[in-house]
Coordinates of C-alpha atoms and ligand atoms in Angstrom, one line a residue:
X1 CA 11.0 -9.7 -8.7
X2 CA 8.6 -7.9 -6.4
X3 CA 7.1 -4.8 -8.2
X4 CA 8.3 -1.6 -6.3
X5 CA 6.0 1.0 -5.0
X6 CA 6.2 4.4 -6.9
X7 CA 9.5 6.2 -6.2
X8 CA 10.4 3.9 -3.5
X9 CA 14.1 5.0 -4.0
X10 CA 13.3 8.2 -2.3
X11 CA 10.0 7.4 -0.5
X12 CA 9.3 3.9 0.9
X13 CA 5.7 3.1 0.6
X14 CA 3.7 5.5 2.9
X15 CA 0.7 3.9 4.8
X16 CA -2.5 4.3 3.0
X17 CA -4.1 6.6 5.5
X18 CA -1.3 9.0 5.7
X19 CA -0.4 9.4 2.0
X20 CA -1.5 12.4 -0.1
X21 CA -1.3 10.3 -3.2
X22 CA -2.6 6.8 -3.9
X23 CA -0.9 5.1 -6.8
X24 CA -3.2 2.5 -8.3
X25 CA -1.7 0.0 -10.7
X26 CA -4.6 -1.1 -13.1
X27 CA -3.1 -3.5 -15.7
X28 CA -6.4 -3.8 -17.5
X29 CA -6.0 -5.1 -21.1
X30 CA -9.2 -6.5 -22.6
X31 CA -10.2 -4.3 -25.6
X32 CA -6.9 -3.3 -27.1
X33 CA -7.4 -2.9 -30.8
X34 CA -4.0 -2.5 -32.4
X35 CA -0.6 -2.9 -30.6
X36 CA -1.0 -4.8 -27.3
X37 CA 1.1 -4.9 -24.1
X38 CA -0.5 -2.2 -21.9
X39 CA -1.0 -4.8 -19.2
X40 CA 2.7 -4.4 -18.6
X41 CA 2.4 -0.6 -18.3
X42 CA 1.9 -0.1 -14.6
X43 CA 4.8 -2.3 -13.6
X44 CA 7.1 -0.5 -16.2
X45 CA 6.2 2.9 -14.7
X46 CA 6.7 1.7 -11.1
X47 CA 10.1 0.2 -12.0
X48 CA 11.1 3.4 -14.0
X49 CA 10.0 5.6 -11.1
X50 CA 13.0 4.5 -9.0
X51 CA 15.1 6.6 -11.4
X52 CA 13.3 9.8 -10.7
X53 CA 14.8 12.6 -8.7
X54 CA 12.7 13.4 -5.6
X55 CA 13.1 17.1 -6.4
X56 CA 11.1 17.9 -9.5
X57 CA 12.7 21.2 -10.2
X58 CA 10.4 23.2 -8.0
X59 CA 9.4 21.0 -5.0
X60 CA 9.5 17.4 -3.6
X61 CA 5.9 16.2 -4.2
X62 CA 6.8 12.9 -2.6
X63 CA 7.2 14.7 0.7
X64 CA 3.4 14.6 1.0
X65 CA 3.4 10.7 1.1
X66 CA 2.9 8.2 -1.8
X67 CA 1.1 5.0 -1.1
X68 CA 1.1 2.4 -3.8
X69 CA -1.8 0.1 -3.6
X70 CA -1.4 -3.6 -4.7
X71 CA -2.0 -4.1 -8.5
X72 CA -5.8 -4.3 -9.2
X73 CA -7.1 -7.6 -10.3
X74 CA -10.6 -8.2 -11.8
X75 CA -13.3 -9.1 -9.2
X76 CA -14.7 -12.5 -9.3
X77 CA -18.3 -13.0 -10.4
X78 CA -20.7 -13.5 -13.3
X79 CA -20.3 -10.1 -14.9
X80 CA -18.3 -9.5 -18.1
X81 CA -14.5 -9.3 -17.6
X82 CA -14.6 -5.7 -18.5
X83 CA -17.3 -5.0 -15.9
X84 CA -15.3 -6.9 -13.3
X85 CA -12.1 -5.0 -14.1
X86 CA -14.1 -1.8 -13.8
X87 CA -15.7 -2.8 -10.5
X88 CA -12.3 -3.6 -9.0
X89 CA -10.6 -0.4 -10.2
X90 CA -13.5 1.6 -8.9
X91 CA -13.1 0.0 -5.5
X92 CA -9.4 0.9 -5.4
X93 CA -10.2 4.6 -6.4
X94 CA -12.9 4.7 -3.8
X95 CA -10.3 3.5 -1.2
X96 CA -8.1 6.4 -2.1
X97 CA -10.9 8.9 -1.8
X98 CA -12.0 7.6 1.6
X99 CA -8.4 8.2 2.7
X100 CA -8.6 11.7 1.5
X101 CA -5.9 11.0 -1.0
X102 CA -5.5 12.0 -4.7
X103 CA -5.7 8.8 -6.8
X104 CA -3.1 8.3 -9.4
X105 CA -4.2 5.4 -11.6
X106 CA -1.7 3.7 -13.8
X107 CA -3.0 2.0 -16.9
X108 CA -3.7 -0.2 -18.5
X109 CA -6.0 0.5 -21.2
X110 CA -7.9 3.8 -21.2
X111 CA -11.1 2.1 -20.1
X112 CA -9.7 2.3 -16.5
X113 CA -10.8 6.0 -16.5
X114 CA -14.5 4.9 -16.6
X115 CA -13.9 3.2 -13.2
X116 CA -12.3 6.4 -11.7
X117 CA -15.3 8.4 -12.9
X118 CA -17.7 6.0 -11.3
X119 CA -15.9 6.2 -8.1
X120 CA -15.9 10.0 -8.1
X121 CA -19.5 10.0 -9.0
X122 CA -20.3 7.6 -6.1
X123 CA -18.5 9.9 -3.8
X124 CA -20.8 12.8 -5.0
X125 CA -17.9 14.7 -6.5
X126 CA -18.5 17.6 -9.0
X127 CA -15.6 17.4 -11.3
X128 CA -14.6 17.9 -14.9
X129 CA -12.2 15.8 -17.0
X130 CA -9.2 17.2 -18.7
X131 CA -8.4 14.6 -21.4
X132 CA -5.1 14.4 -23.2
X133 CA -5.2 11.9 -26.1
X134 CA -4.5 11.5 -29.8
X135 CA -8.0 10.1 -30.1
X136 CA -11.4 11.5 -29.0
X137 CA -12.5 8.2 -27.5
X138 CA -16.1 9.3 -28.1
X139 CA -17.4 6.4 -30.1
X140 CA -20.6 4.8 -28.8
X141 CA -19.4 1.3 -29.4
X142 CA -16.1 0.0 -31.0
X143 CA -15.3 -3.5 -32.1
X144 CA -18.6 -4.7 -30.6
X145 CA -18.2 -3.4 -27.1
X146 CA -19.1 -0.2 -25.2
X147 CA -16.2 -0.7 -22.8
X148 CA -13.5 -0.2 -25.5
X149 CA -10.8 2.3 -24.8
X150 CA -12.2 4.0 -27.9
X151 CA -15.5 4.7 -26.1
X152 CA -14.2 5.8 -22.7
X153 CA -14.9 9.5 -22.9
X154 CA -18.4 8.9 -24.3
X155 CA -19.1 6.7 -21.3
X156 CA -17.7 9.5 -18.9
X157 CA -19.8 12.2 -20.7
X158 CA -22.9 9.9 -20.3
X159 CA -22.3 9.9 -16.5
X160 CA -22.8 13.7 -16.8
X161 CA -19.1 14.9 -16.6
X162 CA -17.9 17.8 -18.7
X163 CA -14.7 17.3 -20.7
X164 CA -11.9 19.3 -22.3
X165 CA -10.0 17.4 -25.0
X166 CA -6.4 18.4 -25.8
X167 CA -4.0 17.0 -28.5
X168 CA -6.6 15.1 -30.4
X169 CA -5.7 14.2 -34.0
X170 CA -7.5 11.0 -35.0
X171 CA -11.2 10.6 -34.8
X172 CA -14.1 9.7 -36.8
X173 CA -17.3 11.5 -38.1
X174 CA -19.3 10.0 -35.3
X175 CA -16.9 11.5 -32.7
X176 CA -17.0 14.9 -34.6
X177 CA -20.8 14.8 -34.5
X178 CA -20.8 13.9 -30.8
X179 CA -18.6 17.0 -30.1
X180 CA -20.9 19.2 -32.3
X181 CA -24.0 18.0 -30.5
X182 CA -22.5 18.7 -27.0
X183 CA -20.7 21.9 -27.4
X184 CA -21.5 23.0 -23.8
X185 CA -20.0 19.9 -22.2
X186 CA -17.2 18.8 -24.6
X187 CA -14.6 21.4 -25.5
X188 CA -11.8 20.3 -27.8
X189 CA -8.5 21.6 -28.8
X190 CA -6.9 19.4 -31.5
X191 CA -3.1 19.0 -31.8
X192 CA -2.9 21.0 -35.0
X193 CA -4.6 24.0 -33.4
X194 CA -2.2 23.8 -30.4
X195 CA 0.8 23.4 -32.7
X196 CA -0.3 26.5 -34.5
X197 CA -0.5 28.5 -31.2
X198 CA -4.3 28.8 -31.5
X199 CA -5.1 27.6 -28.0
X200 CA -7.1 30.4 -26.4
X201 CA -6.0 31.6 -22.9
X202 CA -9.4 30.5 -21.5
X203 CA -9.3 26.9 -22.8
X204 CA -11.0 25.7 -19.8
X205 CA -14.5 26.7 -20.3
X206 CA -16.4 29.2 -18.1
X207 CA -18.5 27.3 -15.7
X208 CA -16.2 24.2 -15.8
X209 CA -16.2 22.4 -12.3
X210 CA -13.5 23.8 -9.9
X211 CA -12.2 20.3 -9.3
X212 CA -10.6 18.3 -12.3
X213 CA -9.5 14.8 -13.0
X214 CA -6.7 14.7 -15.7
X215 CA -6.8 11.7 -17.8
X216 CA -3.6 11.3 -19.8
X217 CA -3.5 8.9 -22.6
X218 CA 0.2 8.7 -23.4
X219 CA -0.5 8.6 -27.2
X220 CA -1.4 12.4 -26.8
X221 CA 2.3 13.0 -26.7
X222 CA 4.1 12.8 -30.0
X223 CA 5.5 9.4 -30.9
X224 CA 8.9 10.8 -30.9
X225 CA 8.6 11.4 -27.1
X226 CA 6.3 8.5 -26.5
X227 CA 6.7 5.6 -29.0
X228 CA 5.4 2.9 -26.5
X229 CA 1.7 3.0 -27.1
X230 CA -0.7 0.7 -29.0
X231 CA -1.9 3.3 -31.3
X232 CA 0.7 5.9 -32.0
X233 CA -0.2 8.9 -34.2
X234 CA 2.1 11.5 -35.6
X235 CA 1.9 15.2 -34.7
X236 CA 1.3 15.0 -31.0
X237 CA 2.1 17.3 -28.1
X238 CA 5.6 17.8 -27.2
X239 CA 6.8 17.4 -23.7
X240 CA 6.8 20.9 -22.8
X241 CA 3.3 21.5 -24.4
X242 CA 2.1 18.9 -22.0
X243 CA 3.8 20.2 -19.0
X244 CA 2.5 23.8 -19.7
X245 CA -1.0 22.6 -20.1
X246 CA -0.9 20.7 -16.9
X247 CA 0.5 23.6 -15.0
X248 CA -2.1 25.9 -16.6
X249 CA -4.8 23.7 -15.4
X250 CA -3.3 23.5 -11.9
X251 CA -3.2 27.2 -11.8
X252 CA -7.0 27.5 -12.4
X253 CA -8.4 24.2 -11.1
X254 CA -7.9 21.7 -8.2
X255 CA -6.5 18.5 -9.4
X256 CA -8.3 15.8 -7.4
X257 CA -7.1 12.8 -9.3
X258 CA -5.4 11.7 -12.4
X259 CA -4.4 8.7 -14.6
X260 CA -1.6 8.0 -17.0
X261 CA -2.8 5.2 -19.4
X262 CA -1.9 3.2 -22.4
X263 CA 1.8 2.6 -21.8
X264 CA 2.7 -0.5 -23.9
X265 CA 6.4 -1.0 -22.9
X266 CA 8.8 -1.9 -25.8
X267 CA 11.5 -4.3 -24.7
X268 CA 14.9 -2.9 -24.6
X269 CA 13.6 0.7 -25.0
X270 CA 13.3 2.3 -21.6
X271 CA 13.0 6.0 -22.3
X272 CA 9.3 5.7 -22.8
X273 CA 8.8 4.1 -19.4
X274 CA 10.8 6.8 -17.7
X275 CA 8.9 9.5 -19.6
X276 CA 5.6 8.0 -18.3
X277 CA 7.0 7.8 -14.7
X278 CA 8.2 11.4 -15.0
X279 CA 4.8 12.5 -16.3
X280 CA 3.1 10.9 -13.3
X281 CA 5.5 12.7 -11.0
X282 CA 4.9 16.0 -12.8
X283 CA 1.0 15.5 -12.3
X284 CA 1.8 14.9 -8.6
X285 CA 3.9 18.1 -8.5
X286 CA 1.1 20.1 -10.1
X287 CA -1.4 18.7 -7.5
X288 CA 1.0 18.9 -4.6
X289 CA 1.7 22.6 -5.0
X290 CA -2.0 23.6 -4.9
X291 CA -3.7 25.0 -1.9
X292 CA -5.7 22.2 -0.3
X293 CA -7.8 21.2 2.6
X294 CA -6.9 17.9 4.3
Ligands
LIG1 MN1 -7.5 7.2 -25.2

């Protein structure tokens, strides 16, 4: 069966040049360390998206036009498989940016965000990353590679982008040290602090770029909401915690792109796939309702 485009039940695939959103299926799975299956994530999200309502409770974000690009495949060549994946995803995101669209990357492992960061950097964008995740992803290397999903925010920080981390609850000393050494450019609000109501009103630091990319690793959500990830950790964000944080970010910053990564579908259990699709549409809604120049 042909993979549908995002929400094609309500919005048949809009031509690339006319769409406000470019959905980019990025089924990269090369460095997964625990449970596998994230290569099947993008397709499961696209299939589940057919069950979404066009109206998200406030508006119809799809009215702005959604173009779903063909699923990314790693480029040919002599580079490592990880580099070839990153090159290909970067190209797809660059295409979205050339069209003046908001890229919505569907993972795939979290490494895909590194490709998006490179595309924004190549386009000269001044952006910050808002990072939902159970993990800090700030290791220098993991299991022998710098391209691991566990290193992706370290790589993005090295590119010069500031980061706010939300919902973190599993990280190592090296990552805590990395945060401590970079307090000006890495802000972090762990899941326990958020659960205790200790998130300050100004959780986006002063001086953070006006434009933001939201990278949403689905394991940031509690496993009761989102069991279908390779590395579930108890004590995560509730659905409305996440919604409120996204809306709060949208109220203060312009969302210029986002990704939803690490869905590892469980056969016979479709609520996580639908939750991921609904999250994608919620992020589209947050971006769609912002004032914008086109
Ligand atoms: Mn992650």
